[in-house]
PDB file of C-alpha atoms in Angstrom:
ATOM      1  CA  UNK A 286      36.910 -54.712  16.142  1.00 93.00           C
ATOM      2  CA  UNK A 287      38.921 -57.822  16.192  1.00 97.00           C
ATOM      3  CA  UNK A 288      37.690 -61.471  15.206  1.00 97.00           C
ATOM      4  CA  UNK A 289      37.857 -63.961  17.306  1.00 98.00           C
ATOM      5  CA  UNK A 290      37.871 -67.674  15.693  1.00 98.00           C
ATOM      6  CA  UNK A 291      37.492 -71.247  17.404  1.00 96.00           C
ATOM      7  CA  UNK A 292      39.275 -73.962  15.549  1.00 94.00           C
ATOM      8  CA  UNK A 293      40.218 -77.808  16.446  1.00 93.00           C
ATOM      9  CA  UNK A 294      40.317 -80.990  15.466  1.00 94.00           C
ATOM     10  CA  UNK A 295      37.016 -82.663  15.723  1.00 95.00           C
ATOM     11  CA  UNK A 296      36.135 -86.441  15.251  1.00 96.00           C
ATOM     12  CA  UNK A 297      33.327 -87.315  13.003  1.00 96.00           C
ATOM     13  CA  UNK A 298      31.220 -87.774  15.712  1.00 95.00           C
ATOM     14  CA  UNK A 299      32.141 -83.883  17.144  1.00 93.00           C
ATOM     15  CA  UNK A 300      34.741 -84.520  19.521  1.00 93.00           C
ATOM     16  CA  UNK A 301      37.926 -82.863  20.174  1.00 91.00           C
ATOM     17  CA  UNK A 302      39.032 -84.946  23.118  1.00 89.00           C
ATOM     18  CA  UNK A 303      38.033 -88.497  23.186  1.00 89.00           C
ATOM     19  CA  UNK A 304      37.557 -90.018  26.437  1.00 89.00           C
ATOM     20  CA  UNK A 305      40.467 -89.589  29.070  1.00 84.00           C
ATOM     21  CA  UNK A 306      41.296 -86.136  27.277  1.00 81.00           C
ATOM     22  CA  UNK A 307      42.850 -88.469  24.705  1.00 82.00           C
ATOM     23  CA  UNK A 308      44.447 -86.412  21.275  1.00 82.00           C
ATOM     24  CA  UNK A 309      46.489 -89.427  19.514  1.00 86.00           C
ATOM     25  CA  UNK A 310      43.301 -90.234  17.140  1.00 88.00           C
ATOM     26  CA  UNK A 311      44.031 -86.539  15.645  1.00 89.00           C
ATOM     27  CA  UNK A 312      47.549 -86.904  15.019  1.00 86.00           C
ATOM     28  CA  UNK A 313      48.623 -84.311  12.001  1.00 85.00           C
ATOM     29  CA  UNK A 314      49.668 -85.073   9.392  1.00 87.00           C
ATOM     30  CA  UNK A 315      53.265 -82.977   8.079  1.00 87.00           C
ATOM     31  CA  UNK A 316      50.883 -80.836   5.668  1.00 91.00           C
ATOM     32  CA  UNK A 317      48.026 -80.665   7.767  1.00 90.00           C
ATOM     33  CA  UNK A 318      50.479 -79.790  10.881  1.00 87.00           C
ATOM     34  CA  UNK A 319      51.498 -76.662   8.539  1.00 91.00           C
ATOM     35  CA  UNK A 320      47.879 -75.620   8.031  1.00 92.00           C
ATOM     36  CA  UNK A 321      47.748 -75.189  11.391  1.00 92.00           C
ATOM     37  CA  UNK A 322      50.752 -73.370  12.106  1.00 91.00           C
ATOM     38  CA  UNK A 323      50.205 -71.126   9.082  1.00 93.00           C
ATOM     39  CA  UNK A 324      46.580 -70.179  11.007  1.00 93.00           C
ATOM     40  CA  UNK A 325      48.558 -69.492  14.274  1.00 92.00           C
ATOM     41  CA  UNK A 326      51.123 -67.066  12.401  1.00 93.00           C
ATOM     42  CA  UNK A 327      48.056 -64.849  12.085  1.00 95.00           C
ATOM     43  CA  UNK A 328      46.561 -64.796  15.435  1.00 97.00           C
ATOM     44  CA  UNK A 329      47.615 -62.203  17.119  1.00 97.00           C
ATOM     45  CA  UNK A 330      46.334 -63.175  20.671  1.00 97.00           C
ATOM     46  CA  UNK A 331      45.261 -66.792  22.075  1.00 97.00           C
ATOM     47  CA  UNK A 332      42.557 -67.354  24.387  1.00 98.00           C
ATOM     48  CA  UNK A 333      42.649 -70.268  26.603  1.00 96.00           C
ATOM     49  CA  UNK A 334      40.942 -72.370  28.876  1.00 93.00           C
ATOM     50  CA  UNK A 335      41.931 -74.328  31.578  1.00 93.00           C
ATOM     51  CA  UNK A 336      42.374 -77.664  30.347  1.00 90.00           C
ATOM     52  CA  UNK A 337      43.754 -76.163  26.803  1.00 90.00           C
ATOM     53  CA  UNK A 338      46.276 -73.996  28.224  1.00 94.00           C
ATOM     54  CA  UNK A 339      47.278 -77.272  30.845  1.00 92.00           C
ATOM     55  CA  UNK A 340      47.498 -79.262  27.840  1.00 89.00           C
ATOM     56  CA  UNK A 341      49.511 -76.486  25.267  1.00 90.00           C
ATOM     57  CA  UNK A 342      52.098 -75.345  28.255  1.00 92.00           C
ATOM     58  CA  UNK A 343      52.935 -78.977  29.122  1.00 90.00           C
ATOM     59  CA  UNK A 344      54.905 -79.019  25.874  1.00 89.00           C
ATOM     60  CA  UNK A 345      54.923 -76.211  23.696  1.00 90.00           C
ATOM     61  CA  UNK A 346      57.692 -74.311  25.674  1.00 91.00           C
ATOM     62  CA  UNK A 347      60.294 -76.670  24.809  1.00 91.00           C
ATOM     63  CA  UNK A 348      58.636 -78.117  21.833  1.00 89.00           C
ATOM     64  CA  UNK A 349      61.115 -76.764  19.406  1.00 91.00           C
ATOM     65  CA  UNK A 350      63.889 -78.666  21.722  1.00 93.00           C
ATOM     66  CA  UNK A 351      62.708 -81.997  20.858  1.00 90.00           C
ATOM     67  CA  UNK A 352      65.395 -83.871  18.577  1.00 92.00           C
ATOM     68  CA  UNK A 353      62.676 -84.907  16.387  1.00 91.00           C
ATOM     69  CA  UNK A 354      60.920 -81.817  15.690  1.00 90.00           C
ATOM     70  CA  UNK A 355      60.160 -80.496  12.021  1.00 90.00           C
ATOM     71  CA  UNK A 356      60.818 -77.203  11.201  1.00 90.00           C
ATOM     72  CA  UNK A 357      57.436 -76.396  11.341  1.00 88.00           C
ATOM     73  CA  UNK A 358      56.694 -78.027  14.773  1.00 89.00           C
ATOM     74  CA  UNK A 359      60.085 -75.438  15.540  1.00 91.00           C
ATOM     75  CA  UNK A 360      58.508 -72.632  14.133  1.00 92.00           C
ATOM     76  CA  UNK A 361      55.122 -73.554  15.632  1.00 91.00           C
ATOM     77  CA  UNK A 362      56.853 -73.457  18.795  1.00 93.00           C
ATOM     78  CA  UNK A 363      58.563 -70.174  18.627  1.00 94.00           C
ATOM     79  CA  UNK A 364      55.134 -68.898  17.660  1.00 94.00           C
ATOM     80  CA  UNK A 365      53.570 -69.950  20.437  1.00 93.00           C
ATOM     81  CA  UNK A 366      55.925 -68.753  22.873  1.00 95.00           C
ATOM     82  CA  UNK A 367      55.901 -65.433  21.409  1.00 95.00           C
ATOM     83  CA  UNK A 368      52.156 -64.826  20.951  1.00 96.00           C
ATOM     84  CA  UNK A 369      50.379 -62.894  23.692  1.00 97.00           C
ATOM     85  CA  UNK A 370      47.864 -65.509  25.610  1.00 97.00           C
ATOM     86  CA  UNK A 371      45.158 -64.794  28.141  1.00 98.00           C
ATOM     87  CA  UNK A 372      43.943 -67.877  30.518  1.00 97.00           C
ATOM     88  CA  UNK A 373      40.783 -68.258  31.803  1.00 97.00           C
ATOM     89  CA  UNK A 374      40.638 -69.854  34.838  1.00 95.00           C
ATOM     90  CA  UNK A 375      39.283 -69.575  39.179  1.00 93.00           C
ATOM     91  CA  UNK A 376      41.295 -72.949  39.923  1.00 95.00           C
ATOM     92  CA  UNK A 377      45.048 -72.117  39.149  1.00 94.00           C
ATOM     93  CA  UNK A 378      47.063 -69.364  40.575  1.00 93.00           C
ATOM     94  CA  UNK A 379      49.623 -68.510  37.543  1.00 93.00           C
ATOM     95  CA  UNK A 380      50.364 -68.818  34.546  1.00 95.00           C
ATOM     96  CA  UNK A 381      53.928 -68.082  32.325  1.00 92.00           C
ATOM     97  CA  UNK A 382      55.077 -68.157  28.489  1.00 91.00           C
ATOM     98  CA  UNK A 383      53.519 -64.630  27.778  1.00 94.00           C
ATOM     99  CA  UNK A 384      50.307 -65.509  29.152  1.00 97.00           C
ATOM    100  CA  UNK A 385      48.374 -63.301  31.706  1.00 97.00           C
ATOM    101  CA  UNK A 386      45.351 -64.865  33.926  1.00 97.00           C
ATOM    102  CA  UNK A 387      42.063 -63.854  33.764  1.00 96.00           C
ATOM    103  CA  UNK A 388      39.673 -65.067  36.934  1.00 96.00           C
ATOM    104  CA  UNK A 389      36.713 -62.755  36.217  1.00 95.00           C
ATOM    105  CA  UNK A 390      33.511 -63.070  33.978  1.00 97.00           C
ATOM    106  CA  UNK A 391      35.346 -64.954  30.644  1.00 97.00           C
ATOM    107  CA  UNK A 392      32.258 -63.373  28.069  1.00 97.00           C
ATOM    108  CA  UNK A 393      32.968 -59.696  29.538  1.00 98.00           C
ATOM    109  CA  UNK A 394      36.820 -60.356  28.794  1.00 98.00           C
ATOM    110  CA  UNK A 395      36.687 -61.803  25.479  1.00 98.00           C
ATOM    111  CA  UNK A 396      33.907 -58.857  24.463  1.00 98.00           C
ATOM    112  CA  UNK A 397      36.155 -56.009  25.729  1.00 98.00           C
ATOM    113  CA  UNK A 398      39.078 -57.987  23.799  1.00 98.00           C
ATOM    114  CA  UNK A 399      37.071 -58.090  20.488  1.00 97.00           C
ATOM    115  CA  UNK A 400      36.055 -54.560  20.913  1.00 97.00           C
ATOM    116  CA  UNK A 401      39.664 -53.517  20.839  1.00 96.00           C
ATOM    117  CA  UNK A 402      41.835 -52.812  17.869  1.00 95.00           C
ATOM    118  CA  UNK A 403      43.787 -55.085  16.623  1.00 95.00           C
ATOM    119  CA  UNK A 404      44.423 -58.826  14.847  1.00 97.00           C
ATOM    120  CA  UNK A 405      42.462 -61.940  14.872  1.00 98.00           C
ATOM    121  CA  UNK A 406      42.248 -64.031  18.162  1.00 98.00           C
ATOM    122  CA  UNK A 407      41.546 -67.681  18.798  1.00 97.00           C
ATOM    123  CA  UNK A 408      39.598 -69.249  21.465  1.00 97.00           C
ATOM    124  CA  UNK A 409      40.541 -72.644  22.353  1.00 92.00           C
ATOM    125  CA  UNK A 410      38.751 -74.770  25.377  1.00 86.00           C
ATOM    126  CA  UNK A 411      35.653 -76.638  24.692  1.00 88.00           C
ATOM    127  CA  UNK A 412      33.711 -74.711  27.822  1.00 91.00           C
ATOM    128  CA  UNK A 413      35.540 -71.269  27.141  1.00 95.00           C
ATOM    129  CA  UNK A 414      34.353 -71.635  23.443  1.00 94.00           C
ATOM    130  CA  UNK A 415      31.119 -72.379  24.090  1.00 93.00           C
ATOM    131  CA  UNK A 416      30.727 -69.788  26.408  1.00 94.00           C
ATOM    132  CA  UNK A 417      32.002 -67.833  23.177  1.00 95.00           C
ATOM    133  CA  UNK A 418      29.544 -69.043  21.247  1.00 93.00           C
ATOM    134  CA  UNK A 419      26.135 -68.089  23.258  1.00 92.00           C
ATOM    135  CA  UNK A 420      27.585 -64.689  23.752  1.00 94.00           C
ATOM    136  CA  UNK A 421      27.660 -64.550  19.988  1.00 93.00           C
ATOM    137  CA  UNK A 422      31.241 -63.650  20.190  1.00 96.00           C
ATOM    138  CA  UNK A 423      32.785 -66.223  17.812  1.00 96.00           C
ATOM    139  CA  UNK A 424      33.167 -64.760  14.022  1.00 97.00           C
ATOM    140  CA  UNK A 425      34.624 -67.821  12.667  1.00 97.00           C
ATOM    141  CA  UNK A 426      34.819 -71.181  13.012  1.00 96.00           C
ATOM    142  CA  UNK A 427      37.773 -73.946  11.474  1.00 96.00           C
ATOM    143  CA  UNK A 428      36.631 -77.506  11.298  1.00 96.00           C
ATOM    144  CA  UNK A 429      39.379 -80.009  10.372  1.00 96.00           C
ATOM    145  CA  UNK A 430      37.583 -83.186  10.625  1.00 97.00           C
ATOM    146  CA  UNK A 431      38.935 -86.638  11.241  1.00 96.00           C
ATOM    147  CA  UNK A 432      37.947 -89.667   9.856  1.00 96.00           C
ATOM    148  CA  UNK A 433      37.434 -91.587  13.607  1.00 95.00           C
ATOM    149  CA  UNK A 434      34.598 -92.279  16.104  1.00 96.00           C
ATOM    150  CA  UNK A 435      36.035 -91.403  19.592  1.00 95.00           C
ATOM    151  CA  UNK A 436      32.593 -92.459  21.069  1.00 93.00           C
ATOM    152  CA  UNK A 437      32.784 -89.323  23.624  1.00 93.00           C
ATOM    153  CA  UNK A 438      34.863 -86.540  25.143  1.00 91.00           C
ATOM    154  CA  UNK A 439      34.511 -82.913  24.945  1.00 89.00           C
ATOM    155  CA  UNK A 440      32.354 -81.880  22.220  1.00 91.00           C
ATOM    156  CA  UNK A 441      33.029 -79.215  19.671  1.00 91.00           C
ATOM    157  CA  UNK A 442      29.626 -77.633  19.638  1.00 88.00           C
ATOM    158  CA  UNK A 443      28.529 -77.231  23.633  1.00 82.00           C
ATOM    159  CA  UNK A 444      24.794 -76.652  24.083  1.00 71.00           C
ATOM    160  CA  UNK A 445      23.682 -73.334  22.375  1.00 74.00           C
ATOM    161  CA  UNK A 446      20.651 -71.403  23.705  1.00 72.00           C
ATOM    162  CA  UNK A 447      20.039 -69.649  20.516  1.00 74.00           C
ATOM    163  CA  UNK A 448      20.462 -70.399  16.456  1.00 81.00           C
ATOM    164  CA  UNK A 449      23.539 -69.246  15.395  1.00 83.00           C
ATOM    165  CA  UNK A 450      23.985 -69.613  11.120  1.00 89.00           C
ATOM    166  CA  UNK A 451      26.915 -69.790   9.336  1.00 94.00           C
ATOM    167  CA  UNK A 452      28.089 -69.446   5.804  1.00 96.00           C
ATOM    168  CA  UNK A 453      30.781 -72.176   4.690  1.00 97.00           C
ATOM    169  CA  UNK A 454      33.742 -70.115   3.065  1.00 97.00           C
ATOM    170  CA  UNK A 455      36.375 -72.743   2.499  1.00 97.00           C
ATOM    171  CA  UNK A 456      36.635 -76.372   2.058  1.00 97.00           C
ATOM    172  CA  UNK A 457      40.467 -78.663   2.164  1.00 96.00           C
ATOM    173  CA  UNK A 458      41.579 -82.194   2.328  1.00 96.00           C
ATOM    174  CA  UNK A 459      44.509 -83.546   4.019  1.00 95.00           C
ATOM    175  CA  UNK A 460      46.330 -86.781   3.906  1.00 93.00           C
ATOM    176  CA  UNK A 461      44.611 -89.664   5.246  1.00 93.00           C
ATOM    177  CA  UNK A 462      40.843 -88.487   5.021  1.00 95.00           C
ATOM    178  CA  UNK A 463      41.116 -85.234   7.040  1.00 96.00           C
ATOM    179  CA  UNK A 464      38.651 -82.347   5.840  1.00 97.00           C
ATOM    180  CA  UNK A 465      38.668 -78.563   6.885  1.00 97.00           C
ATOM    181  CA  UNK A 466      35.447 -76.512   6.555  1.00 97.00           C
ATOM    182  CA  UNK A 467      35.686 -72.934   7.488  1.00 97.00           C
ATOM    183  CA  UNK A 468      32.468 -71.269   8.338  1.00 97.00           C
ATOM    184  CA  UNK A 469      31.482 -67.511   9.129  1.00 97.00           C
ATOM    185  CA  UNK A 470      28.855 -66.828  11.477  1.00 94.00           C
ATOM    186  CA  UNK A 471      26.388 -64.130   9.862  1.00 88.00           C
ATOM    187  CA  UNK A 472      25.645 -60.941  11.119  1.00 75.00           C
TER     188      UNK A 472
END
């Protein structure tokens, strides 16, 4: 069975997008950019919705092109391109960058996918992870928290039906205030 992980940036007060799907309060920092892609090299599958994959395919493609791009922002590119993707979505037709679409029931999908052999996943999309979540399908969750009060957005958590506990298995600071906590959902 694989696991399947949701990790973003969050603002203190549980955002990942602040209003107007604005990111630029959650810029990285160089280290904690290579936290990040160090997590990605290990994924072995990304799971996206909508407004994610919109948001990653706008610029990851070419990110590596970018005259100012680190070599980790290169390598996170590469990466990227190179990692199989499925997109869950009923409002676009196609999808490219070694992605396939996916316009069926999103919880049967990710199940079968978890039930498969294989290496970790990540599921990114504040309404695909949720959905995630209530299934129970989510076996790990990576917090990196930013020191700013967006005031609204997309939240982190969406509105769970059930309890869901978790076991804290890894604590980090970054430059500038930034704190991970991992979590494990018990079973």
């Amino acid at each position: 069975m694989r696991k399947l992980i949701y990790g973003m940036n969050v603002s203190l007060d549980g955002y990942i997008t602040a209003p107007g799907e604005d990111h630029d309060w959650s810029a990285p920092s160089d280290e904690l950019f290579q936290f990040w892609l160090d997590q990605e090299l290990a994924i072995t599958q990304f799971l996206y919705g909508r407004k994610l994959w919109e948001e990653m395919s706008s610029f990851w493609p070419t990110g590596d092109q970018s005259p100012d791009a680190t070599p980790a922002q290169i390598a996170f590119a590469v990466n990227w391109r190179d990692t199989p993707k499925v997109v869950f979505s009923s409002t676009i037709d196609k999808v490219d960058w070694n992605a396939r679409l996916f316009t069926g029931d999103a919880v049967e999908e990710i199940a079968r996918l978890k039930a498969e052999d294989g290496g970790p996943m990540r599921v990114g999309g504040a309404t695909l992870a949720g959905a995630a979540m209530r299934a129970g399908l989510v076996d790990e969750y990576e917090i990196v928290t930013h020191p700013a009060l967006v005031g609204g957005g997309a939240p982190f958590f969406t509105t769970l039906d059930r309890r869901v506990m978790l076991d804290l298995v890894e604590t980090r600071t970054f430059p500038g205030g930034v704190v991970l906590t991992r979590y494990e959902s018990r079973r």
